[in-house]
Tab-separated table of C-alpha atoms and ligand atoms in Angstrom:
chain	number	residue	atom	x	y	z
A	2	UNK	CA	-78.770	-7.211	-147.152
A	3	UNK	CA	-76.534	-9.692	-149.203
A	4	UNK	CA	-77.997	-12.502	-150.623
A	5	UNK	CA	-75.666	-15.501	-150.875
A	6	UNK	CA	-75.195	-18.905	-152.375
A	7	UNK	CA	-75.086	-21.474	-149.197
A	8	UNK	CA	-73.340	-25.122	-150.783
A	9	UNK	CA	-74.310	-28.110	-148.862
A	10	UNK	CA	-71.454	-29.836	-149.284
A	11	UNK	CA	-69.039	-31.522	-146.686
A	12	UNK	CA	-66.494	-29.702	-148.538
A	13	UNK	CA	-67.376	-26.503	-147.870
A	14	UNK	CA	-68.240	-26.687	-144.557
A	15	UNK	CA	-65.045	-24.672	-142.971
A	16	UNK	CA	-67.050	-21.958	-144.961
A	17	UNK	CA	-70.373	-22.526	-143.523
A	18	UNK	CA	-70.622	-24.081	-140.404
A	19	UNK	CA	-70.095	-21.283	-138.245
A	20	UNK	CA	-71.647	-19.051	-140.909
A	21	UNK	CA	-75.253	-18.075	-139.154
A	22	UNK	CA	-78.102	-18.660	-141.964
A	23	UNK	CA	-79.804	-15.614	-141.429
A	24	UNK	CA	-78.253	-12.478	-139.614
A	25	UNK	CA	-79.030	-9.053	-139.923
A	26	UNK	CA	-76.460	-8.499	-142.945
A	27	UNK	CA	-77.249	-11.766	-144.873
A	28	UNK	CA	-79.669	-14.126	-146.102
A	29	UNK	CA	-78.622	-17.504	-148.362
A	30	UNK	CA	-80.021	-19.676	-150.849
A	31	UNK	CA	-78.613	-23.304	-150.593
A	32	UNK	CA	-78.129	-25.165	-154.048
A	33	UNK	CA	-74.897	-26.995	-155.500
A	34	UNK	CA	-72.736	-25.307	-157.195
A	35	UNK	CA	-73.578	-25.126	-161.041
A	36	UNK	CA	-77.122	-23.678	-159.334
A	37	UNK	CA	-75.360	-21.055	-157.405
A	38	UNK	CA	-73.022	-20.460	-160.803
A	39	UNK	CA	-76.476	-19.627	-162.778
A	40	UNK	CA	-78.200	-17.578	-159.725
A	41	UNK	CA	-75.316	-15.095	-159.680
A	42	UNK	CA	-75.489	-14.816	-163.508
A	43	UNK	CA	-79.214	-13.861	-163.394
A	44	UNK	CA	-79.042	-11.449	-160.328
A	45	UNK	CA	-81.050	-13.431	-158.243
A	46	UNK	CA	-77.875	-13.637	-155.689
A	47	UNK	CA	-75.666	-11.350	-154.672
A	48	UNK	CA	-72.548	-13.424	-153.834
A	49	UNK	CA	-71.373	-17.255	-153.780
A	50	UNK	CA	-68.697	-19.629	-154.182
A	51	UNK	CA	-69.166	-20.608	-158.095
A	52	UNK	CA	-67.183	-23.071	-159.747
A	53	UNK	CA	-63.874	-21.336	-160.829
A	54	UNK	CA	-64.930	-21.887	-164.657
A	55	UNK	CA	-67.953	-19.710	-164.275
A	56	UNK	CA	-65.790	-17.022	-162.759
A	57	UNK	CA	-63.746	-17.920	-166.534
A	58	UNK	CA	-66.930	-17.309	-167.886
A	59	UNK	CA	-68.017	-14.096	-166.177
A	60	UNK	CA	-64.387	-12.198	-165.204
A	61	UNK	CA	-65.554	-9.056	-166.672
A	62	UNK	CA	-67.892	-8.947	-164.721
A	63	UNK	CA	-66.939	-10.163	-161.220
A	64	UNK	CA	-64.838	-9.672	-158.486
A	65	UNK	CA	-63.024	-12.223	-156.569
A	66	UNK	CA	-62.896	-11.737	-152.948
A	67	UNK	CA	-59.650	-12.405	-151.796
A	68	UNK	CA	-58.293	-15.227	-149.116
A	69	UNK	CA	-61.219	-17.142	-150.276
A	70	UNK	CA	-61.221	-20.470	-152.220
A	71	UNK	CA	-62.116	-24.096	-152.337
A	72	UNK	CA	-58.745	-25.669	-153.706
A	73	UNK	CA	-55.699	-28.520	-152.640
A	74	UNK	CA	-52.880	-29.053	-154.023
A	75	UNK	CA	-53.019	-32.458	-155.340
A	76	UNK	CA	-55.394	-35.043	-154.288
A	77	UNK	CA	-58.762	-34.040	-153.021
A	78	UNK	CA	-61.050	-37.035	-152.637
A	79	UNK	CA	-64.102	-35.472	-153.883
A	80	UNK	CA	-63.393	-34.816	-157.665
A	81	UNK	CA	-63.761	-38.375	-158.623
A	82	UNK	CA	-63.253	-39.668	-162.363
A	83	UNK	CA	-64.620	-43.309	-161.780
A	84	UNK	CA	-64.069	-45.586	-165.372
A	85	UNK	CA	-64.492	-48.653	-166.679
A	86	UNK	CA	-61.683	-48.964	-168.454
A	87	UNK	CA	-58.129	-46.891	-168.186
A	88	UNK	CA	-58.463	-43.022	-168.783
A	89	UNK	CA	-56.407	-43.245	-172.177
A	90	UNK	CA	-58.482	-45.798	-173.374
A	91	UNK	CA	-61.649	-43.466	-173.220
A	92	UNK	CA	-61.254	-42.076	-176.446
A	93	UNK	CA	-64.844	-42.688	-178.811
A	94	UNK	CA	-66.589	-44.093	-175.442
A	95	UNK	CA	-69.100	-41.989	-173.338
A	96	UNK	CA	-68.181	-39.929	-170.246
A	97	UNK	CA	-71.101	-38.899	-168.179
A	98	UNK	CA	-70.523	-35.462	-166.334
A	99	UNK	CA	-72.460	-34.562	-163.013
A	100	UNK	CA	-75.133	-31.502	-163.669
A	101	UNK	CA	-73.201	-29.972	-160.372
A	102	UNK	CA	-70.450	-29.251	-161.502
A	103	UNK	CA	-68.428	-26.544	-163.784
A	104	UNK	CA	-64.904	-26.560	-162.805
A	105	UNK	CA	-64.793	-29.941	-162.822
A	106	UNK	CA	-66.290	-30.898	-165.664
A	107	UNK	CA	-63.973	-28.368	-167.748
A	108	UNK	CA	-61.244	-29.986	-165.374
A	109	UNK	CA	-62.067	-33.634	-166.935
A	110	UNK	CA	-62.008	-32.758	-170.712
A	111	UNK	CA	-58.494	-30.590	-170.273
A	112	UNK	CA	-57.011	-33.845	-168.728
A	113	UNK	CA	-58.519	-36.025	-171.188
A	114	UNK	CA	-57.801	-33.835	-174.281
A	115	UNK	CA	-54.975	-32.322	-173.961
A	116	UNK	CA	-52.637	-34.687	-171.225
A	117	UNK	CA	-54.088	-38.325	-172.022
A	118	UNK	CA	-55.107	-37.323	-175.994
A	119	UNK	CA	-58.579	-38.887	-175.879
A	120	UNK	CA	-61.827	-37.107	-176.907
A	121	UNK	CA	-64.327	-39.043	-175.511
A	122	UNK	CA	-68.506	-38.121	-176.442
A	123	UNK	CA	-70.215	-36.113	-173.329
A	124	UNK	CA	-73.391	-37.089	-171.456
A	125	UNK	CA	-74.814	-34.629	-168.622
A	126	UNK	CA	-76.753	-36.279	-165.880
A	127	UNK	CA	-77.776	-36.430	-162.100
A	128	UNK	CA	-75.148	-37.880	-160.201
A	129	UNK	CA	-75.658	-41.188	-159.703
A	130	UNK	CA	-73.775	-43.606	-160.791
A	131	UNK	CA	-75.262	-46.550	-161.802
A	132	UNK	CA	-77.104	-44.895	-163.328
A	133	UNK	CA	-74.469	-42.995	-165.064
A	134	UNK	CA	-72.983	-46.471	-165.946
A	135	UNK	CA	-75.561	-47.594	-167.609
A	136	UNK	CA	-75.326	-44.852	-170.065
A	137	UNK	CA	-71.545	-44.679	-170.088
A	138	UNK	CA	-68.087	-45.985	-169.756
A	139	UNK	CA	-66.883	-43.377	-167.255
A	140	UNK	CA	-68.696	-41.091	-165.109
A	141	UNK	CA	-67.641	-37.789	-163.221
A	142	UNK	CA	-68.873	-37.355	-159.625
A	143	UNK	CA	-68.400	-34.461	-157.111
A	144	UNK	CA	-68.450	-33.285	-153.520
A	145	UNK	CA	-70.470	-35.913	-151.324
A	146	UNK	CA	-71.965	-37.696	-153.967
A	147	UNK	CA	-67.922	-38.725	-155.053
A	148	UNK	CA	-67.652	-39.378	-151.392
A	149	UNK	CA	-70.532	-41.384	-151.225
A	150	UNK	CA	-70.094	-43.687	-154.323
A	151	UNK	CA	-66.516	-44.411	-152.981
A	152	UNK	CA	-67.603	-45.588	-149.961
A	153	UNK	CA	-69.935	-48.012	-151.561
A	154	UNK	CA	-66.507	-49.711	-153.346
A	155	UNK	CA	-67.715	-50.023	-156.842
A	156	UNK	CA	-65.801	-51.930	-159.059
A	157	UNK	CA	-63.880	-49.863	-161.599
A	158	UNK	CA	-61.161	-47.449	-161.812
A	159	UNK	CA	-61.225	-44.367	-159.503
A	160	UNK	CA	-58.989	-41.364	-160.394
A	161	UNK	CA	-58.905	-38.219	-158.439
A	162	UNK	CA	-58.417	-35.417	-160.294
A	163	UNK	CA	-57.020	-32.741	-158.395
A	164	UNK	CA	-54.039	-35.386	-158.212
A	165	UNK	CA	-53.868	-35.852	-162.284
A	166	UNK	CA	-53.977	-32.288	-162.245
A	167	UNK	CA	-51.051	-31.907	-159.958
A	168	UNK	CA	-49.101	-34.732	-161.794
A	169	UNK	CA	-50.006	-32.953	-165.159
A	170	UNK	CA	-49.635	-29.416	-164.344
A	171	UNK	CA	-47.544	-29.405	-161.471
A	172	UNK	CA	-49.961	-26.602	-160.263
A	173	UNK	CA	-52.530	-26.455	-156.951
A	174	UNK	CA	-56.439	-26.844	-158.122
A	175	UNK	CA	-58.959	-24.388	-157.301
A	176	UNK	CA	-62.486	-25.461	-157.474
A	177	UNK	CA	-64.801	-22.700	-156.139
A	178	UNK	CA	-63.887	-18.644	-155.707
A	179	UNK	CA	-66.225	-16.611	-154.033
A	180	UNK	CA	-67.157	-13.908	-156.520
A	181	UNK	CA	-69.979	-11.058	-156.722
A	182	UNK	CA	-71.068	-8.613	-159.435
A	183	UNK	CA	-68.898	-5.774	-159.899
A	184	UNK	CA	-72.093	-3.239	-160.453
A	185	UNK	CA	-72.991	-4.284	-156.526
A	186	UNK	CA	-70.108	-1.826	-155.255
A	187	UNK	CA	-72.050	1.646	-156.510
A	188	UNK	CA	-74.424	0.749	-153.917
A	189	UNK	CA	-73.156	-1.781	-151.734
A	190	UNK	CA	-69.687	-1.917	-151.194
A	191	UNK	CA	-70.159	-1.735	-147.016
A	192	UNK	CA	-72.340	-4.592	-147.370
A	193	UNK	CA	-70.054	-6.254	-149.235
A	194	UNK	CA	-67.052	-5.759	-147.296
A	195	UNK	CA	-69.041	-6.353	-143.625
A	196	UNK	CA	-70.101	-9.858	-145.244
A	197	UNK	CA	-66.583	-10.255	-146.922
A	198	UNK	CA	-65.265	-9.819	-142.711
A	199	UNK	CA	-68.245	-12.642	-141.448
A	200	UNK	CA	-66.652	-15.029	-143.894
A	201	UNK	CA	-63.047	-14.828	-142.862
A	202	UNK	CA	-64.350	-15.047	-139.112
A	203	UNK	CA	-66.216	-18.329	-139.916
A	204	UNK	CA	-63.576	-19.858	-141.469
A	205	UNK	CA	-60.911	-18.748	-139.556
A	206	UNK	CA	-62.863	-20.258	-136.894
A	207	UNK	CA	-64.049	-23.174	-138.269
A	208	UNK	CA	-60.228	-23.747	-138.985
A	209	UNK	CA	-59.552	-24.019	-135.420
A	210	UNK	CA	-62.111	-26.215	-134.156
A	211	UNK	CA	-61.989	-29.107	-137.430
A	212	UNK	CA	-63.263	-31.440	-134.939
A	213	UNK	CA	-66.671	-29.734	-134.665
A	214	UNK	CA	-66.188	-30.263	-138.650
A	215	UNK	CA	-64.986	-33.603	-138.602
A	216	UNK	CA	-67.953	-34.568	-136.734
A	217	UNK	CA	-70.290	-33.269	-138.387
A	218	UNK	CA	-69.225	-34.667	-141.145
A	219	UNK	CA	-69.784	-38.039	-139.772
A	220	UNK	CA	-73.354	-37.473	-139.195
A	221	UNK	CA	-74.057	-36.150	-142.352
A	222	UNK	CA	-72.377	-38.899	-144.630
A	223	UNK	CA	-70.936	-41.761	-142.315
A	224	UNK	CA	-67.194	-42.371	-142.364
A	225	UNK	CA	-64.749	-42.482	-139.566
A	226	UNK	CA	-63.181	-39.847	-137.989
A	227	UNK	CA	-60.106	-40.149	-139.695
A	228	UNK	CA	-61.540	-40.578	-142.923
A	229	UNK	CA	-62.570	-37.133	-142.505
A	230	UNK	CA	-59.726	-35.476	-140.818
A	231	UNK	CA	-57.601	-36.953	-143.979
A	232	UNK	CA	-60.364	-35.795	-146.162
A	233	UNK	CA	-59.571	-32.087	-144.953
A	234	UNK	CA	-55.727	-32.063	-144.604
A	235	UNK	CA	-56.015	-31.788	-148.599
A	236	UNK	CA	-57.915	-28.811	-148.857
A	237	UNK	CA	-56.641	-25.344	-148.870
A	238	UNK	CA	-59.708	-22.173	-148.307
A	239	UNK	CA	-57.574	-19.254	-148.681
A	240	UNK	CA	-55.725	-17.843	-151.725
A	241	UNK	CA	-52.256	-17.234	-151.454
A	242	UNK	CA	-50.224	-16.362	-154.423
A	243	UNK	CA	-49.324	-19.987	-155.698
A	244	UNK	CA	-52.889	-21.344	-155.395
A	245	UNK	CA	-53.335	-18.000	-157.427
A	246	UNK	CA	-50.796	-19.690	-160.218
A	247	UNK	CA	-52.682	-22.720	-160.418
A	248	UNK	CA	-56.135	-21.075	-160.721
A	249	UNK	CA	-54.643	-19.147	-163.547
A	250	UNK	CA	-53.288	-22.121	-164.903
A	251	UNK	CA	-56.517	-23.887	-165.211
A	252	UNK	CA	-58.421	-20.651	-166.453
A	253	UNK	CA	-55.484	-20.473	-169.277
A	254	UNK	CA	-56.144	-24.125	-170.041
A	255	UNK	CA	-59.915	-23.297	-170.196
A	256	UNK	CA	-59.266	-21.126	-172.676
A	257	UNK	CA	-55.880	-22.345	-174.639
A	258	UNK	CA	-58.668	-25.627	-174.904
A	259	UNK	CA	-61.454	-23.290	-176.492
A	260	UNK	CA	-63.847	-23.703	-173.433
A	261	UNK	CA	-64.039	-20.277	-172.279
A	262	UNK	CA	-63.945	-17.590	-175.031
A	263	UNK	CA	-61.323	-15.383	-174.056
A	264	UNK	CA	-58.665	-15.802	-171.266
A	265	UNK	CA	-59.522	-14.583	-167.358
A	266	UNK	CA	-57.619	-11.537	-166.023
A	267	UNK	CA	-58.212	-12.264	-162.266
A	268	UNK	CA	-59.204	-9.015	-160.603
A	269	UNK	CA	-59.743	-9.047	-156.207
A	270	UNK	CA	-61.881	-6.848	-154.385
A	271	UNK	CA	-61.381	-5.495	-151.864
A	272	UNK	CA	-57.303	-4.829	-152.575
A	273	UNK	CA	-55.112	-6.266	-150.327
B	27	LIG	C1	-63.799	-29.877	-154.002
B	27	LIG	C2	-64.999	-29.683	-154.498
B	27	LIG	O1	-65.181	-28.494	-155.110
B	27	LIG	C3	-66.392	-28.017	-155.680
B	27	LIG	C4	-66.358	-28.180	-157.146
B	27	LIG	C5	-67.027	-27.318	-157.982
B	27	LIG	C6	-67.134	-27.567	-159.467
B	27	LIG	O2	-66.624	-28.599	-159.933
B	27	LIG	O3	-67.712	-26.724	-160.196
B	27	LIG	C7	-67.618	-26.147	-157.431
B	27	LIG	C8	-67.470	-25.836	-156.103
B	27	LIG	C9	-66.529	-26.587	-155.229
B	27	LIG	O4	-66.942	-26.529	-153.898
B	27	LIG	C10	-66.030	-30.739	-154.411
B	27	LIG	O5	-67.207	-30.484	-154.677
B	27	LIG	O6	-65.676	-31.868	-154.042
């Protein structure tokens, strides 16, 4: 039995949706991603897709499985900086970062150190923002709570980050990897590799049918129909070689920026 990290997120739903909950090979635990980051550290699941930072932080230790990510190349519409003032203003004022998120909070302070120059003071809290913006002069949202708090038109600046990323980098953004602890394969590589084959099956599936995603998506969070089918022309849930070269590029940055201690050598399991 594999225990793994289920995301509730819009997002990730060409992962899930026709992913069954419980089935004779698997069980999940649903949490957002910086809970499903910590889980995998402490053994208490067996597989997820963690924020691409925490695989930074853990690559000795885990594998990657391959043809798996959360990434786009350029805009995404879920990785939302929104600010009060412009981003290279920022520099002394507060940016409040959502507790959900790894990736993109390491994404945020690359952009704003090393592209825009600013080093702004750090604030973690619940996403919300209001209340964010009470407490600070930007504020960092992800997955459907970015979606939701751009719906609701508030007024400030909005920048998507997976499109400063591109315009900085010139590289594809990877969010989320699905990873597991290299010690699982002494005893349960089969397992592994039989839940490795039910993940490419539901998304391969739930690539073909986005309007059972589409929809869904609509009764979760609102939204038209093309809002949504826009929403998922941006995203990208395998990973081919050049997605590879971005998510190296933003592990090197992780660590060229002193966030990550030493600098990710991506390893794959099983080999292609
Ligand atoms: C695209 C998204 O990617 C998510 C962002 C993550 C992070 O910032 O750590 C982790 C998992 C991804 O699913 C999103 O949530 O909007």
């Amino acid at each position: 039995m594999i225990r793994i990290g289920h995301n509730p997120n819009t997002n990730m739903l060409p992962m899930f949706h026709f992913l069954p909950k419980e089935h004779p090979l698997l069980t999940s635990v649903t949490a957002e991603p910086t809970g499903h980051n910590a889980m995998l550290a402490k053994g208490q699941i067996d597989m997820a897709p963690i924020s691409a930072f925490s695989y930074g932080e853990h690559w000795q230790d885990y594998f990657i499985l391959p043809n798996l990510s959360v990434s786009t190349k350029g805009r995404v519409g879920s990785i939302l900086l929104f600010s009060k003032v412009p981003l290279e203003n920022l520099d002394g004022l507060t940016v409040a970062l959502t507790d959900m998120s790894a990736t993109s909070v390491n994404l945020t302070k690359i952009l704003l150190h090393r592209f825009y120059g600013v080093f702004p003071k750090y604030v973690t809290l619940p996403s919300n923002l209001s209340d964010m913006f009470l407490q600070a002069d930007a504020a960092l949202l992800i997955a459907d709570s970015a979606i939701r708090s751009a719906q609701a038109k508030p007024d400030c600046l909005i920048y998507d980050l997976g499109a400063e990323w591109l315009k900085q980098t010139g590289h594809s953004m990877t969010y989320a990897v699905w990873a597991f602890p290299k010690k699982l394969l002494t005893q349960q590589a089969e397992e592994i590799k039989n839940v490795y084959h039910l993940l490419l099956e539901a998304k391969s599936k739930a690539l073909k049918q986005m309007e059972d995603i589409v929809q869904a998506c609509q009764v979760m969070l609102g939204g038209s129909i093309d809002f949504w089918k826009d929403y998922f022309t941006q995203f990208h849930y395998d990973l081919d070689p050049a997605l590879l070269s971005g998510l190296h590029k933003y592990l090197d940055l992780c660590y060229e920026e002193k966030l990550l201690p030493s600098r990710p050598i991506i390893e794959r399991w099983p080999e292609e």
